[in-house]
XYZ file of C-alpha atoms in Angstrom:
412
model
C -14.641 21.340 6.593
C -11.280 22.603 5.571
C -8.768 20.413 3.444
C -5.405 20.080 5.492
C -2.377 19.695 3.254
C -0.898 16.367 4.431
C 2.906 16.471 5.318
C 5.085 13.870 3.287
C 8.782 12.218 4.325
C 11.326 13.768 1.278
C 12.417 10.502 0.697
C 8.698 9.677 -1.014
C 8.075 13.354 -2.922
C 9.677 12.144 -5.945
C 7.557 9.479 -6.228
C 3.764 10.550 -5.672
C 2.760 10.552 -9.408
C 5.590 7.770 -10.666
C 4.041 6.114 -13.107
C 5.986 2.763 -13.175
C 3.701 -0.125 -13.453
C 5.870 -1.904 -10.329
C 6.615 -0.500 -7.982
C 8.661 -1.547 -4.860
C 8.587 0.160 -1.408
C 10.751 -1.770 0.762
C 13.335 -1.888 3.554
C 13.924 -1.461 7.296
C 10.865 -1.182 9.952
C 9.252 2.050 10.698
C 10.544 3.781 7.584
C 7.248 5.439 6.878
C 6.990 3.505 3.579
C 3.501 1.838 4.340
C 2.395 5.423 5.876
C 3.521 6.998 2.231
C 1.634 4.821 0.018
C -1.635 5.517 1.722
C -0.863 8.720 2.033
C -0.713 8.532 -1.853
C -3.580 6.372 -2.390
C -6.274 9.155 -1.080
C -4.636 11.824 -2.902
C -4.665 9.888 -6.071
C -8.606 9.053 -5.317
C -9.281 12.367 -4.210
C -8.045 13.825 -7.505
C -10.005 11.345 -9.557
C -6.848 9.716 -11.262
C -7.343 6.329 -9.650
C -9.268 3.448 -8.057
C -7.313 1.195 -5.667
C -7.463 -2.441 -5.034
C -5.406 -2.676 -1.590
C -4.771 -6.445 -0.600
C -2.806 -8.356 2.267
C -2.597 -12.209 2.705
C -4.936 -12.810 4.990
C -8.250 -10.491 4.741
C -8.663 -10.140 8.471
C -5.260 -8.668 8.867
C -6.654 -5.627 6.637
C -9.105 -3.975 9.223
C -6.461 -3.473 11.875
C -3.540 -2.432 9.651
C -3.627 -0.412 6.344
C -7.603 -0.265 6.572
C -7.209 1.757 9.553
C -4.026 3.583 7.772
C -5.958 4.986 5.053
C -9.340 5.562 7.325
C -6.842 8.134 9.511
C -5.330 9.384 7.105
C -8.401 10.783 5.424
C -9.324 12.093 8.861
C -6.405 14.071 8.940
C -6.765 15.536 5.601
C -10.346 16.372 7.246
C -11.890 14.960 4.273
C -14.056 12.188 6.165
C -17.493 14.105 5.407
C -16.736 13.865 1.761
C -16.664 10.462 2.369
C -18.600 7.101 1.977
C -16.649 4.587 4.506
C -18.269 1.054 4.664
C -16.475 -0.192 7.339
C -18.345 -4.089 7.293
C -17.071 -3.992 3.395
C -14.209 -2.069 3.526
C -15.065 -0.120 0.926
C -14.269 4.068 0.901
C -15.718 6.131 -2.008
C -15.401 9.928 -2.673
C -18.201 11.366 -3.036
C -17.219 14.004 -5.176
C -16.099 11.754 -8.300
C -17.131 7.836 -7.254
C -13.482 6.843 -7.242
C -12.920 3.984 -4.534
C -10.564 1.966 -2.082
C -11.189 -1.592 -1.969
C -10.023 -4.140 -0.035
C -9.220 -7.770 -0.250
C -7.693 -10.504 1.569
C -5.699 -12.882 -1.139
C -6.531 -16.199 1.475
C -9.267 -16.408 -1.519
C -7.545 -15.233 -5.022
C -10.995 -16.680 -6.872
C -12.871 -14.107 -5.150
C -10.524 -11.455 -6.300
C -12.226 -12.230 -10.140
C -15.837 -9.863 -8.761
C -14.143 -6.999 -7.333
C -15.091 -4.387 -9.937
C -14.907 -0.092 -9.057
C -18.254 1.370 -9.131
C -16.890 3.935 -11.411
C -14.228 3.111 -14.229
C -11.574 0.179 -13.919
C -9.193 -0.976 -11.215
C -6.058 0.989 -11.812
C -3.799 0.107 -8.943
C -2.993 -3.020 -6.676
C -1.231 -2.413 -3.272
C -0.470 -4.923 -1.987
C 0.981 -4.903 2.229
C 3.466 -7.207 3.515
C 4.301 -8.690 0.497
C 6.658 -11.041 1.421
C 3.796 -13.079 2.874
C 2.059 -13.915 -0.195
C 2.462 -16.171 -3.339
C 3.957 -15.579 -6.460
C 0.992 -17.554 -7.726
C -1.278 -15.017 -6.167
C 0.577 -11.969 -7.394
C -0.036 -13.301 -10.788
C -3.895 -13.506 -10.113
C -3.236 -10.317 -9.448
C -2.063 -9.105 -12.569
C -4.756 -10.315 -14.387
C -7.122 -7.964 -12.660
C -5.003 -4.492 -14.103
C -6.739 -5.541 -17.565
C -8.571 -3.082 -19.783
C -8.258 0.302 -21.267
C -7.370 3.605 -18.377
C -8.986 6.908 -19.219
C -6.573 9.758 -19.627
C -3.437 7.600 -20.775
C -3.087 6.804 -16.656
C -0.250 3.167 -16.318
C -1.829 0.207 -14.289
C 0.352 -0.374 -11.471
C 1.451 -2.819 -8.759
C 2.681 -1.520 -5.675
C 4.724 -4.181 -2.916
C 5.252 -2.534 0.581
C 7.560 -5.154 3.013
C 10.497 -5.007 5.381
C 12.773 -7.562 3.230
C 13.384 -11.392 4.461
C 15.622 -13.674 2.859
C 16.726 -13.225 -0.614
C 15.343 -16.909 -1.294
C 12.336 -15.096 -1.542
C 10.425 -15.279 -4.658
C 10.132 -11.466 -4.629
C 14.160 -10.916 -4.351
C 14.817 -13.734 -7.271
C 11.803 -12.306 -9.663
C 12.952 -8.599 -9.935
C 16.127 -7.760 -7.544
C 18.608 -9.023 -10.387
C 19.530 -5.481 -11.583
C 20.031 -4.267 -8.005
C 22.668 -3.144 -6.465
C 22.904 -3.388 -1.925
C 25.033 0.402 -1.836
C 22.149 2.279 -3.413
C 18.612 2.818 -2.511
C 16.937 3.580 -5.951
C 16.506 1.178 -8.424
C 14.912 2.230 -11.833
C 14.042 0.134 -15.460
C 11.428 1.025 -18.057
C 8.895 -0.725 -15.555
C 10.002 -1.119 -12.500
C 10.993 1.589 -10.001
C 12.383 -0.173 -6.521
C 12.995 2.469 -3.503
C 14.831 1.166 -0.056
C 14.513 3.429 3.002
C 14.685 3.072 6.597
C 13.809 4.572 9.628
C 16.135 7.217 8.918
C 14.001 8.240 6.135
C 11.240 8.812 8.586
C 11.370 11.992 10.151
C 8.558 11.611 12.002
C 9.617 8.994 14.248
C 10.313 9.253 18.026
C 13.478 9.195 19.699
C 12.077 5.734 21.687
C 11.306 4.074 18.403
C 14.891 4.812 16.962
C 16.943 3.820 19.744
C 15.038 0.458 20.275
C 16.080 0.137 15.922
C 19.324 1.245 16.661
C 20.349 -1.042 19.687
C 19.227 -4.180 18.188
C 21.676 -6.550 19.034
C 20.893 -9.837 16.724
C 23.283 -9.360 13.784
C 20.064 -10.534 11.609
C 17.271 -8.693 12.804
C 19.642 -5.620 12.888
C 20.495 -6.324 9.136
C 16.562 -6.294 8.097
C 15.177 -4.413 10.097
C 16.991 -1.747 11.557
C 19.050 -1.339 7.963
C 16.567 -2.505 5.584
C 18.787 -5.254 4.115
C 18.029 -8.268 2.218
C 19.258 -11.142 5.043
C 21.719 -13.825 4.649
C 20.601 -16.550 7.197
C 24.366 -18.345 6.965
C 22.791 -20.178 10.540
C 19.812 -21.461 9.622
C 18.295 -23.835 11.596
C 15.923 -25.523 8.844
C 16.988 -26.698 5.337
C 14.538 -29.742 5.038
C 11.324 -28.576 4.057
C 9.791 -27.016 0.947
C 6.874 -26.078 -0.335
C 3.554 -27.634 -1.779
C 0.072 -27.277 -2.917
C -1.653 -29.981 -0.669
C -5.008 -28.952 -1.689
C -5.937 -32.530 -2.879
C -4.047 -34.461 -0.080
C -5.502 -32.705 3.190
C -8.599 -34.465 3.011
C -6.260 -38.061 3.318
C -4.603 -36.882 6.304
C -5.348 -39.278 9.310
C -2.494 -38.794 11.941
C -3.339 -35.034 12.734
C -1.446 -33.171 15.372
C -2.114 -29.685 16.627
C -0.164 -27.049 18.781
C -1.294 -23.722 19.903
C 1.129 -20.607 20.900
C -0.838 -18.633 22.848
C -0.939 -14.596 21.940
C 0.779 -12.265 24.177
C -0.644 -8.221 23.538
C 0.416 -7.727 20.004
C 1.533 -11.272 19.682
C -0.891 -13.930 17.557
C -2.436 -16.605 18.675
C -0.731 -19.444 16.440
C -2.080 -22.688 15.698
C -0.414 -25.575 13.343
C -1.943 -28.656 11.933
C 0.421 -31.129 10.932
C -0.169 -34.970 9.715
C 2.868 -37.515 10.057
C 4.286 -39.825 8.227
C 6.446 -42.067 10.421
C 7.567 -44.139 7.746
C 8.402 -41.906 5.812
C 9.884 -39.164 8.258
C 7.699 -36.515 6.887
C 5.873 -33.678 8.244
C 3.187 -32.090 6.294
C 2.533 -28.965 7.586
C -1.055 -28.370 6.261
C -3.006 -25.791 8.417
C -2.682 -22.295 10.358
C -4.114 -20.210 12.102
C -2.028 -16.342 13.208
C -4.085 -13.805 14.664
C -3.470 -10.983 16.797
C -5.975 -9.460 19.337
C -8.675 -11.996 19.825
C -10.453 -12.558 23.126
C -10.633 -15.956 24.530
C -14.455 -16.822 23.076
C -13.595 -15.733 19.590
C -10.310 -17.809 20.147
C -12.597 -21.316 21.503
C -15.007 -20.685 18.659
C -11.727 -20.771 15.710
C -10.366 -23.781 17.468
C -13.744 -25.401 17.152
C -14.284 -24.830 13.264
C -10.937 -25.502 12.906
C -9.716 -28.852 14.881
C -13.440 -29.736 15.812
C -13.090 -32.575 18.765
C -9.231 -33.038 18.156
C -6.676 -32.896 21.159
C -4.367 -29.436 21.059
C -1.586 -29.219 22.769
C -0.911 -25.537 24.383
C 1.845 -23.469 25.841
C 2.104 -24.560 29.617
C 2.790 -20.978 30.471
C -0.886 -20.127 30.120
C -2.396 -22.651 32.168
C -5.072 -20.027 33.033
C -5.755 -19.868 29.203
C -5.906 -23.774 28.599
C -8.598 -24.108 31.533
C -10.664 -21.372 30.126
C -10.517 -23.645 26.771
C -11.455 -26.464 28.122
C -14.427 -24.341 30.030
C -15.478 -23.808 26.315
C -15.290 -27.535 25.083
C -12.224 -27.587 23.428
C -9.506 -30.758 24.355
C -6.756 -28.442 25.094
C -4.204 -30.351 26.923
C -0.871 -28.388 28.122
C 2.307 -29.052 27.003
C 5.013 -30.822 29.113
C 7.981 -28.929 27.830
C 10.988 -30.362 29.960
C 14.674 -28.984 30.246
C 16.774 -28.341 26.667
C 13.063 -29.089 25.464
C 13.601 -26.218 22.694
C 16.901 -27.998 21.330
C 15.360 -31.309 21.227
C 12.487 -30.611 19.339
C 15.107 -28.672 16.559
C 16.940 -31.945 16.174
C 13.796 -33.945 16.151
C 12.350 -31.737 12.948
C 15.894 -31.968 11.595
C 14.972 -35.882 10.986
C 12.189 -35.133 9.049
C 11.297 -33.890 5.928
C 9.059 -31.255 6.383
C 6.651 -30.381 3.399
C 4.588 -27.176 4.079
C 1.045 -26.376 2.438
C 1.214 -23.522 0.099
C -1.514 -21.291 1.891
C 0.688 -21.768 5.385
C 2.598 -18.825 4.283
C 3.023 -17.343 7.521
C 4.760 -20.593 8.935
C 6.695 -20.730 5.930
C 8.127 -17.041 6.625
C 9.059 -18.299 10.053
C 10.578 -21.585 9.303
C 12.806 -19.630 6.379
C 14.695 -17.103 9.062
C 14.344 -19.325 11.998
C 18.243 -18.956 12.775
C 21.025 -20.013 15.761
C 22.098 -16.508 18.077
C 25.765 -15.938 17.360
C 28.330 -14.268 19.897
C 29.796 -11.021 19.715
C 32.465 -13.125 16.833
C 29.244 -14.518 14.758
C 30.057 -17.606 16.336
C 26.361 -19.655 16.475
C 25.084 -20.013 20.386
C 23.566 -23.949 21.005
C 20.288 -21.636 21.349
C 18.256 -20.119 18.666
C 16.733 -16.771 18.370
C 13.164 -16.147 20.451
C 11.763 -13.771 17.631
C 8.981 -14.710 15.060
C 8.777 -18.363 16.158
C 5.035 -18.767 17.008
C 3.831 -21.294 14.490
C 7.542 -23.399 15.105
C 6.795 -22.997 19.156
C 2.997 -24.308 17.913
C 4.936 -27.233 15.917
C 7.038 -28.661 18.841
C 3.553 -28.470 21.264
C 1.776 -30.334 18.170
C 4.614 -33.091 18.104
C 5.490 -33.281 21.631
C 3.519 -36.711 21.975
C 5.637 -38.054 19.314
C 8.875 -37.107 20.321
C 8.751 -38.020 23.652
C 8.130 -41.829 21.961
C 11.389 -41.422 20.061
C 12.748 -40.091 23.424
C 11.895 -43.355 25.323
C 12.660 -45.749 22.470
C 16.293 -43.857 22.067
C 16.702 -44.476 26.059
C 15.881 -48.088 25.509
C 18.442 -48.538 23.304
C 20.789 -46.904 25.463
C-alpha cells in the first residue's frame, strides 16, 4: 500500500516537532487544532520518536471523538495494514517499530498508574477538551511523563480546547504571560498557539458562515473568535466546588432530572441531595452522553438511580413511556409558563455545592449567562445553549419548588 503524504493547515507546520514540554492548542471551533495534533501524533509514532497517552474526561467520549480522529487519519495516510488497531482497548501499534497510541478516560485517574507502552516509556499526554477536566487530574498526569527518553526526546503535555471562562483553572495556571492581540505565546516550557476557523483552510463555506453569523455576543467571542469569555451576565455566582467523595453515601433527600438527547445532543441526568435548612444544593452525580438508544439509556438509569423517581423533559412524552416500559419511575415534568425564570431565582436562593467529578455540569453552570440586546443590555431570558444538566436540575427540583411556590401564595 502506498504512503500518502498527509496535507497540514500552515498555521500548525511550525509546530510538528516543537519540543516544548506544554503545549497549548486552543481557540475558536473548527480551527483544525484537534485535526493537527492527531495528525501529528501518527507521524510522530510512525517515525518511532514517540508513544502517546491520549486522554479525555470521560473514557466513553474517546471512541466517538479523537479515537475515531486518529483511526481516519491513519486510513488516509493508507497506513492501516501496517497497523495493529484494538478497537475494544483502544490501543493502535505500528508494526514496524512497536510504538503505540493509548487511550484513557481520566473519570478513573488511579487507573491511569498501569498504562505502560509495550515498547519504551510514555512520552506524550494529549489530552482533548481540556477545559473539562481537573487540575487535580492534570497533575496525575504529570506524574506519568517520569523516566529517562531515548535519543534526548522532551516529555510533553499537549491541551486541545475551545477556551471558556478565564476563571478556569487552565487560564489562571499558565495564561499570565499572555497577551489577547497575539496568537503565539512562547517561554522556555511552554509554547501556547490560538487559531480559529480562519486558520482552517479546509473548512466549508456552510461551516464558516454558521461561525460567522453567530449572533450571541458570548458564543461569538469563544467560539467563532477563539477568545477567552468574560461572562459580565452570569446567571450563577453561588456555587463552588467540592470533593464529596465521603459525603455521597449520607445523602438521603435525592432528586433526579433527565434532559433528554436530541441527535448530537446528550442525554443529561443530575443527582442532587437538599438541604432545606440549610438552602443548599449538592450537586453530586451526572450522567452526559451523546448517541445512546433508548435500552442502553433504561439500563444507565437503572445502575444509576436504581428504583428512584426521575423527573423528564415533558417534550418527550414518547421517551418517558418507553422508560417506564423498561421499569424505570420516570415521571414527566410539569413545566408551567415563565417556568425557566422561576427555577433561576429558585437556585439563586441556594447555595449550590457541586461534586468535583460533575465537571461537565460545572462547565455549564460557569457560562450559563442572560441574552443581551443589540446594546448588551441583558434580556429577562437566558441563553438556550449548553444548558442540559441545568434543564436536568430544574426537572430534578421541580417537586420542591412548586412547595415554595404554594407556601409563597399562602402568604400572599
Amino acid at each position: 500500500m502506498q504512503v500518502r503524504t498527509l496535507e497540514v493547515n500552515p498555521a500548525y507546520m511550525p509546530y510538528l516537532n516543537d519540543d516544548a514540554r506544554l503545549q497549548i492548542f486552543f481557540g475558536g471551533s473548527s480551527s483544525g487544532k484537534s485535526h493537527f495534533v492527531a495528525q501529528r501524533v501518527v507521524m510522530d509514532v510512525v517515525q518511532n520518536r514517540r508513544n502517546y497517552l491520549i486522554c479525555r474526561d470521560v473514557a466513553k467520549t474517546l471512541r466517538n471523538s479523537v479515537y475515531n480522529q486518529v483511526t481516519k487519519i491513519i486510513d488516509a495516510m493508507g497506513l492501516r495494514d501496517r497497523f495493529v488497531i484494538t478497537k475494544s482497548e483502544m490501543t493502535i501499534t505500528y508494526k514496524g517499530n512497536g510504538r503505540q497510541i493509548l487511550f484513557a478516560g481520566l473519570d478513573d485517574v488511579e487507573k491511569l498508574k498501569s498504562i505502560t507502552p509495550a515498547l519504551g516509556v510514555l512520552t506524550d499526554v494529549w489530552i482533548e477538551e481540556a477545559t473539562e477536566i481537573s487540575y487535580e487530574a492534570f497533575k496525575q498526569l504529570t506524574k506519568r511523563l517520569r523516566g529517562l527518553v531515548e535519543d534526548g526526546l522532551t516529555k510533553r503535555i499537549t491541551f486541545t480546547f475551545n477556551p471558556i471562562t478565564k476563571e478556569h483553572w487552565i487560564y489562571k495556571e499558565f495564561f499570565g504571560g499572555w497577551l489577547d492581540d497575539k496568537a503565539v505565546y512562547r517561554d522556555r516550557n511552554l509554547v501556547i498557539v490560538k487559531t480559529t476557523y480562519l486558520d482552517n483552510h479546509f473548512l466549508t463555506a456552510d461551516d464558516r458562515a454558521a461561525l460567522e453569523n453567530e449572533t450571541d455576543r458570548y458564543y461569538y467571542e469563544v467560539y467563532t473568535l477563539g477568545k477567552w469569555g468574560v461572562l459580565g451576565k452570569v446567571i450563577f455566582r453561588n456555587w463552588e466546588t467540592q470533593d464529596l467523595t465521603e459525603r455521597i453515601p449520607s445523602f438521603d433527600k435525592i432528586h433526579n432530572g433527565l434532559d433528554f438527547g436530541f441527535s448530537d445532543d446528550p442525554n443529561a441526568l443530575v443527582r442532587v441531595h437538599i438541604d432545606q435548612r440549610a438552602k443548599t444544593l449538592y450537586v453530586f452525580e451526572e450522567m452526559y452522553q451523546a448517541g445512546m438508544m433508548d435500552d442502553q439509556l433504561a439500563e444507565e438509569l437503572a445502575r444509576r438511580i436504581g428504583t428512584q423517581y426521575v423527573t423528564c423533559d415533558c417534550s418527550e412524552p414518547k421517551s418517558i413511556a418507553d422508560l417506564q416500559r423498561r421499569g424505570i419511575r420516570a415521571l414527566s415534568a410539569v413545566k408551567g409558563p415563565d417556568s425557566i425564570n422561576f427555577g433561576i431565582r429558585f437556585l439563586q436562593g441556594y447555595k449550590i455545592i457541586i461534586h468535583s467529578g460533575c465537571r461537565h455540569f460545572r462547565n455549564e453552570i460557569a457560562t450559563y449567562h442572560w441574552a443581551e440586546d443589540k446594546y448588551g443590555n441583558a434580556l429577562k431570558r437566558p441563553v438556550d445553549k449548553d444548558n442540559h444538566l441545568l434543564d436536568a436540575l430544574r426537572y430534578a427540583l421541580e417537586s420542591i419548588m412548586h412547595q415554595a411556590e404554594a407556601k409563597a401564595a399562602k402568604r400572599i
